[in-house]
Coordinates of C-alpha atoms and ligand atoms in Angstrom, one line a residue:
M1 CA 87.7 -52.5 61.3
K2 CA 85.3 -49.3 61.3
V3 CA 81.8 -49.7 62.5
L4 CA 79.7 -47.2 61.5
V5 CA 76.5 -46.5 63.1
A6 CA 74.0 -44.5 61.3
T7 CA 70.7 -43.8 62.7
E8 CA 68.7 -40.8 61.6
K9 CA 66.3 -41.9 64.7
P10 CA 68.7 -41.8 67.7
F11 CA 69.5 -45.0 69.9
A12 CA 69.1 -43.9 73.2
S13 CA 72.3 -42.8 74.8
A14 CA 72.7 -46.1 77.5
A15 CA 72.6 -48.1 74.1
I16 CA 75.4 -46.4 72.3
T17 CA 77.3 -46.5 75.5
Q18 CA 76.9 -50.2 75.2
I19 CA 77.1 -50.7 71.5
R20 CA 80.8 -48.8 71.8
E21 CA 81.5 -50.9 74.1
A22 CA 80.6 -54.3 72.4
V23 CA 82.3 -52.8 69.1
E24 CA 85.6 -51.5 71.2
K25 CA 85.5 -55.3 73.0
G26 CA 85.5 -56.6 69.6
G27 CA 89.0 -54.6 68.6
H28 CA 87.1 -52.5 66.0
E29 CA 86.2 -48.9 66.4
M30 CA 82.6 -47.1 66.4
V31 CA 81.7 -44.1 64.4
L32 CA 78.3 -42.7 64.8
L33 CA 76.2 -40.2 63.2
E34 CA 72.8 -39.4 63.7
K35 CA 70.1 -37.1 63.2
Y36 CA 71.2 -36.7 59.4
K37 CA 69.2 -34.9 57.3
T38 CA 70.3 -36.0 53.8
P39 CA 71.3 -39.4 52.6
Q40 CA 74.2 -37.1 50.9
E41 CA 75.4 -37.0 54.8
L42 CA 75.4 -40.9 55.2
Y43 CA 77.9 -41.4 51.9
A44 CA 80.3 -38.7 53.4
V45 CA 81.0 -41.0 56.3
A46 CA 80.1 -44.3 54.7
G47 CA 83.5 -44.5 52.7
D48 CA 85.5 -46.2 54.7
A49 CA 83.1 -48.4 57.0
D50 CA 83.6 -51.7 57.2
A51 CA 80.5 -52.5 59.1
M52 CA 77.3 -50.3 59.4
I53 CA 74.5 -50.3 61.9
V54 CA 71.5 -48.9 60.9
R55 CA 67.6 -48.9 62.0
S56 CA 64.8 -47.8 59.5
D57 CA 67.5 -45.8 57.1
I58 CA 67.5 -47.2 53.8
V59 CA 70.5 -48.9 52.4
D60 CA 70.3 -48.9 48.9
A61 CA 72.5 -49.3 45.5
A62 CA 73.7 -45.4 46.2
L63 CA 74.6 -46.2 49.5
I64 CA 76.3 -49.2 48.9
G65 CA 78.3 -47.3 46.1
A66 CA 79.6 -44.7 48.4
A67 CA 80.3 -47.6 50.7
P68 CA 83.7 -49.5 48.8
K69 CA 85.0 -51.0 52.0
L70 CA 81.6 -52.5 53.6
K71 CA 81.1 -55.8 54.2
I72 CA 78.1 -56.2 56.8
V73 CA 75.2 -54.6 57.5
V74 CA 73.0 -55.1 60.2
R75 CA 69.6 -53.6 60.8
A76 CA 69.4 -53.1 64.4
G77 CA 65.6 -54.4 64.8
A78 CA 63.3 -57.0 62.9
G79 CA 62.1 -55.8 59.8
Y80 CA 64.4 -55.4 56.8
D81 CA 62.6 -54.1 54.4
N82 CA 64.6 -51.1 54.2
L83 CA 67.1 -52.6 52.8
D84 CA 68.2 -53.5 49.0
L85 CA 69.4 -57.7 49.8
N86 CA 70.1 -57.6 46.0
A87 CA 72.4 -54.9 46.3
C88 CA 74.0 -56.4 49.2
T89 CA 74.6 -59.7 47.4
G90 CA 76.0 -58.0 44.3
N91 CA 78.5 -56.3 46.1
N92 CA 79.6 -59.3 48.7
I93 CA 77.9 -57.5 51.7
V94 CA 76.1 -59.5 54.2
A95 CA 72.6 -58.2 55.5
M96 CA 71.4 -59.2 59.0
N97 CA 68.3 -58.3 61.5
T98 CA 68.2 -58.6 64.8
P99 CA 65.2 -60.5 65.6
G100 CA 63.0 -60.8 68.6
Q101 CA 65.2 -57.7 70.5
N102 CA 62.6 -55.3 70.2
S103 CA 59.5 -57.5 70.1
N104 CA 58.5 -57.0 73.4
A105 CA 58.5 -52.7 73.0
V106 CA 55.8 -53.3 69.7
A107 CA 53.8 -55.5 71.4
E108 CA 53.8 -52.9 74.5
L109 CA 52.8 -49.7 72.5
A110 CA 50.2 -51.6 70.6
F111 CA 48.4 -52.5 73.8
G112 CA 49.3 -48.8 74.7
M113 CA 47.6 -47.7 71.3
M114 CA 44.5 -50.3 72.4
L115 CA 43.7 -48.9 75.9
F116 CA 44.1 -45.4 74.8
S117 CA 41.5 -45.7 72.6
A118 CA 39.1 -47.9 74.5
R119 CA 39.1 -45.6 77.1
G120 CA 38.4 -42.5 74.4
G121 CA 41.6 -41.5 74.7
F122 CA 41.5 -40.5 78.4
D123 CA 38.8 -38.0 77.4
G124 CA 36.9 -38.7 80.8
K125 CA 34.0 -40.5 79.4
T126 CA 32.9 -44.2 79.7
G127 CA 34.8 -46.0 77.3
S128 CA 35.5 -50.2 77.2
E129 CA 37.5 -52.9 78.8
L130 CA 39.9 -55.1 76.5
M131 CA 39.4 -57.9 79.0
G132 CA 36.9 -60.6 77.3
K133 CA 37.5 -59.0 73.8
T134 CA 38.9 -61.1 71.0
L135 CA 42.0 -60.2 69.5
G136 CA 43.4 -61.7 66.5
L137 CA 46.8 -61.2 65.6
H138 CA 48.0 -61.6 62.0
A139 CA 51.0 -63.2 61.9
F140 CA 53.0 -65.0 65.4
G141 CA 56.5 -64.3 64.9
N142 CA 58.1 -62.7 67.8
V143 CA 56.0 -59.7 68.3
G144 CA 52.8 -61.6 67.8
K145 CA 54.2 -63.9 70.9
C146 CA 54.6 -60.9 73.1
M147 CA 51.5 -59.9 71.8
A148 CA 49.8 -63.3 73.2
H149 CA 51.4 -63.4 76.3
I150 CA 50.4 -59.5 77.4
G151 CA 47.1 -60.3 76.1
T152 CA 46.4 -63.4 77.8
G153 CA 47.6 -61.1 80.9
L154 CA 44.5 -59.1 80.1
G155 CA 42.0 -61.7 79.8
M156 CA 41.4 -61.6 76.2
K157 CA 40.6 -64.4 73.6
I158 CA 43.6 -64.6 71.3
L159 CA 43.3 -66.0 67.2
A160 CA 46.8 -66.0 65.0
F161 CA 46.8 -66.6 61.5
D162 CA 50.2 -67.5 60.5
P163 CA 50.6 -70.1 57.5
F164 CA 54.4 -70.2 58.3
V165 CA 54.2 -71.0 61.8
D166 CA 53.5 -74.6 63.4
R167 CA 49.8 -74.8 65.1
K168 CA 52.0 -76.5 68.0
I169 CA 53.6 -72.9 68.3
M170 CA 50.3 -71.5 68.9
T171 CA 48.3 -73.9 71.3
D172 CA 51.5 -73.8 73.6
A173 CA 51.5 -70.0 73.8
G174 CA 47.7 -70.3 74.6
V175 CA 46.3 -69.1 70.8
T176 CA 43.7 -70.4 68.9
P177 CA 44.9 -70.9 65.0
V178 CA 42.5 -69.9 62.3
E179 CA 43.0 -72.3 59.3
T180 CA 42.6 -68.7 57.0
V181 CA 43.1 -64.8 56.9
E182 CA 39.3 -64.4 56.3
D183 CA 38.5 -66.4 59.5
L184 CA 40.6 -64.5 61.8
Y185 CA 39.4 -60.8 60.5
S186 CA 35.9 -62.0 60.7
S187 CA 36.0 -63.6 64.1
C188 CA 38.0 -60.6 66.1
Q189 CA 37.1 -57.4 67.2
Y190 CA 40.9 -56.2 67.3
V191 CA 42.9 -57.2 64.7
S192 CA 47.0 -56.5 65.2
L193 CA 49.2 -56.8 61.8
H194 CA 52.2 -58.2 62.4
I195 CA 53.6 -59.2 58.9
P196 CA 57.0 -57.8 57.2
A197 CA 56.2 -55.7 54.2
N198 CA 57.1 -57.0 51.0
D199 CA 55.9 -58.4 47.6
R200 CA 53.1 -60.1 48.7
T201 CA 52.0 -58.0 51.7
R202 CA 52.2 -54.8 50.2
N203 CA 48.8 -53.3 49.9
S204 CA 47.2 -56.3 51.3
I205 CA 45.0 -55.1 54.1
G206 CA 42.3 -53.9 52.7
E207 CA 38.4 -53.8 52.2
K208 CA 38.0 -57.3 51.4
L209 CA 39.3 -57.8 54.8
L210 CA 38.5 -55.1 56.9
S211 CA 34.9 -55.5 56.1
L212 CA 34.3 -59.0 57.4
M213 CA 35.1 -57.4 60.8
P214 CA 32.5 -57.6 63.6
P215 CA 30.9 -54.6 65.3
G216 CA 33.7 -52.0 67.1
A217 CA 36.4 -53.1 64.8
V218 CA 39.6 -52.1 65.5
L219 CA 42.6 -52.3 63.3
V220 CA 46.0 -52.4 64.9
N221 CA 49.1 -51.5 63.3
T222 CA 52.7 -51.5 64.4
A223 CA 54.0 -53.4 61.6
R224 CA 54.5 -51.1 57.9
K225 CA 51.6 -48.8 56.5
E226 CA 53.0 -49.9 53.3
V227 CA 51.1 -53.5 54.3
I228 CA 47.3 -51.1 54.6
N229 CA 45.5 -50.4 51.1
E230 CA 45.4 -47.2 52.3
A231 CA 42.3 -46.1 50.2
E232 CA 40.0 -48.8 51.2
L233 CA 40.5 -48.5 54.4
V234 CA 39.1 -44.8 53.8
T235 CA 36.1 -46.8 51.8
V236 CA 35.5 -49.1 54.6
M237 CA 35.8 -46.5 57.4
E238 CA 33.6 -44.1 55.3
K239 CA 31.2 -47.1 55.5
R240 CA 31.3 -48.3 58.8
S241 CA 31.4 -45.6 61.6
D242 CA 32.0 -48.0 64.3
M243 CA 35.4 -48.8 63.2
K244 CA 38.7 -47.6 64.3
Y245 CA 41.8 -47.5 63.1
L246 CA 45.3 -47.2 65.4
S247 CA 48.8 -47.0 63.7
D248 CA 52.5 -46.5 64.9
V249 CA 53.5 -44.0 62.4
A250 CA 50.8 -41.9 60.1
P251 CA 49.4 -43.2 56.8
D252 CA 50.3 -41.0 53.7
N253 CA 47.0 -40.2 53.5
A254 CA 46.6 -39.1 57.4
E255 CA 45.1 -35.5 56.6
L256 CA 41.9 -37.5 55.0
Y257 CA 41.4 -38.7 58.8
A258 CA 41.7 -35.5 60.7
Q259 CA 38.6 -34.5 58.7
K260 CA 36.6 -37.5 58.4
F261 CA 37.3 -39.6 61.1
A262 CA 37.7 -37.5 64.4
G263 CA 37.9 -39.8 67.5
R264 CA 38.5 -42.8 65.8
Y265 CA 41.8 -42.9 64.8
F266 CA 45.4 -42.8 66.5
F267 CA 48.5 -42.2 64.5
T268 CA 52.6 -41.6 66.1
P269 CA 54.2 -38.6 64.9
K270 CA 57.0 -40.7 64.3
K271 CA 57.2 -44.6 63.9
M272 CA 57.8 -45.7 67.8
G273 CA 57.2 -49.3 68.3
A274 CA 60.7 -49.9 69.0
Q275 CA 61.2 -46.5 71.0
T276 CA 62.4 -48.1 74.3
E277 CA 65.9 -48.1 75.8
E278 CA 65.6 -51.3 76.6
A279 CA 64.4 -52.2 72.8
N280 CA 67.4 -49.7 72.3
I281 CA 69.7 -51.5 74.2
N282 CA 68.9 -55.1 73.2
A283 CA 68.5 -54.8 69.7
G284 CA 72.0 -52.3 68.9
V285 CA 74.1 -54.2 71.1
A286 CA 73.0 -57.6 69.2
A287 CA 73.8 -55.8 66.1
A288 CA 77.4 -54.7 67.4
R289 CA 77.9 -58.5 68.6
Q290 CA 77.3 -60.4 65.1
I291 CA 79.1 -58.0 63.9
V292 CA 82.3 -58.4 66.0
S293 CA 81.2 -62.2 65.9
F294 CA 81.2 -62.1 61.6
F295 CA 85.0 -60.3 61.6
A296 CA 86.1 -62.8 64.3
T297 CA 84.4 -66.4 62.9
G298 CA 83.0 -65.7 59.8
D299 CA 79.1 -66.7 61.5
E300 CA 76.5 -65.3 59.7
T301 CA 73.9 -66.0 62.0
F302 CA 70.3 -64.1 61.2
R303 CA 71.7 -63.1 57.5
V304 CA 68.8 -62.3 55.4
N305 CA 70.4 -62.3 52.2
K306 CA 71.7 -64.8 49.8
P307 CA 75.4 -65.1 49.5
K308 CA 76.7 -64.3 45.5
Ligands
LIG401 C1 61.7 -53.0 63.4 O1 61.4 -53.7 62.1 O2 62.7 -53.8 64.0 C2 60.8 -52.1 63.7 O3 60.1 -51.2 63.2 C3 61.7 -50.6 64.5 O4 62.3 -49.8 63.5 P1 63.2 -48.3 64.3 O5 64.5 -49.2 64.4 O6 63.1 -47.7 63.1 O7 62.4 -48.3 65.2

C-alpha cells in the first residue's frame, strides 16, 4: 500500500526517518510531500495513495475526490477540525487522530508564553511570578493533564472545568474541579484553553466569560483561534488595560493588537504547539503504526468518524 505523508508544515527529519521505518516494516511504501503551496500539488500525489498522514492539512471533499484509492487518513495530532468527517464516512474512509502524542509539547509552549509574558517579554524590567497564581484549565484532556503537572511544579493553584471528565480524574491530578465555566473564569487570573474547535465551541470565548476574569487576567490559547470571538476579545481588552492575550497563532485581526495593545499580547508566527522533534516523532510514528495495524488487522482504535 502507498502511505502518503502530506504535511504543509514538515515534521522534523528524525520523525520522517522513523515514520518511514514504521511504514516499511509494515510492508508498505511511504511517499513524502512537504511544504506544498497549493491544494492542487497535494491532489496530484494523492491519486494513488491508499493511506494518508496529515497534520493541520485540509482533508476535504475535493481532496477525497482526488484520492479514489484512499482507505484511511490519520491526523498526526489531537485536533481533527481539519478533516471533513462526513466526506470520509461517505467515501468509506476511516479517519483517526493520535491523541496524547503531542500534548506535552503544547503544554510546554503554553507555560513558555506565560513565563515570557509574566517577565514582560524579558525586557529587563520588574515582572511577576507564576508561583501562587491561579490557573484555570478550560477542558481537562491530554493537554490539560500535562498543564496540571507542570503548573503544580511551578506552585500554581489549578482549577479545571470539563463536564466530560470525571471529577476524580481531576482531583487525582491535584486539580480542583469547578461546576460551571463561569466559576472557572471568575476564579482564575490565568485561563488556558484546551477545548476542540467544533460547532459548540467556535466563537464561544467572548465578553461574557472574559469580563469575569480577576485583575491581571491572562488568556492563553494553544487550542484554536476559531474558539475565540475575536471582536469581543478586542472589546474586553479595550475596556480592561490589565488584560493580556497569548496565543499559539495570531488571530485574524492581529494588526489591531499591534495598534492598540502593545506589550499585552504575544502570538506565535505559525502554529507551533506541537512543533518539537519529540512531538513530531510521537505523533508521526503513532500515525504510521495505526495505519500499519489497520491494514494488518482492521484495527480502528482512535477512529473519529462514523462508519457508513
Ligand atoms: C494538534 O491538534 O495536535 C495540534 O494543534 C498540532 O497541530 P500541527 O500538527 O499542525 O502542529
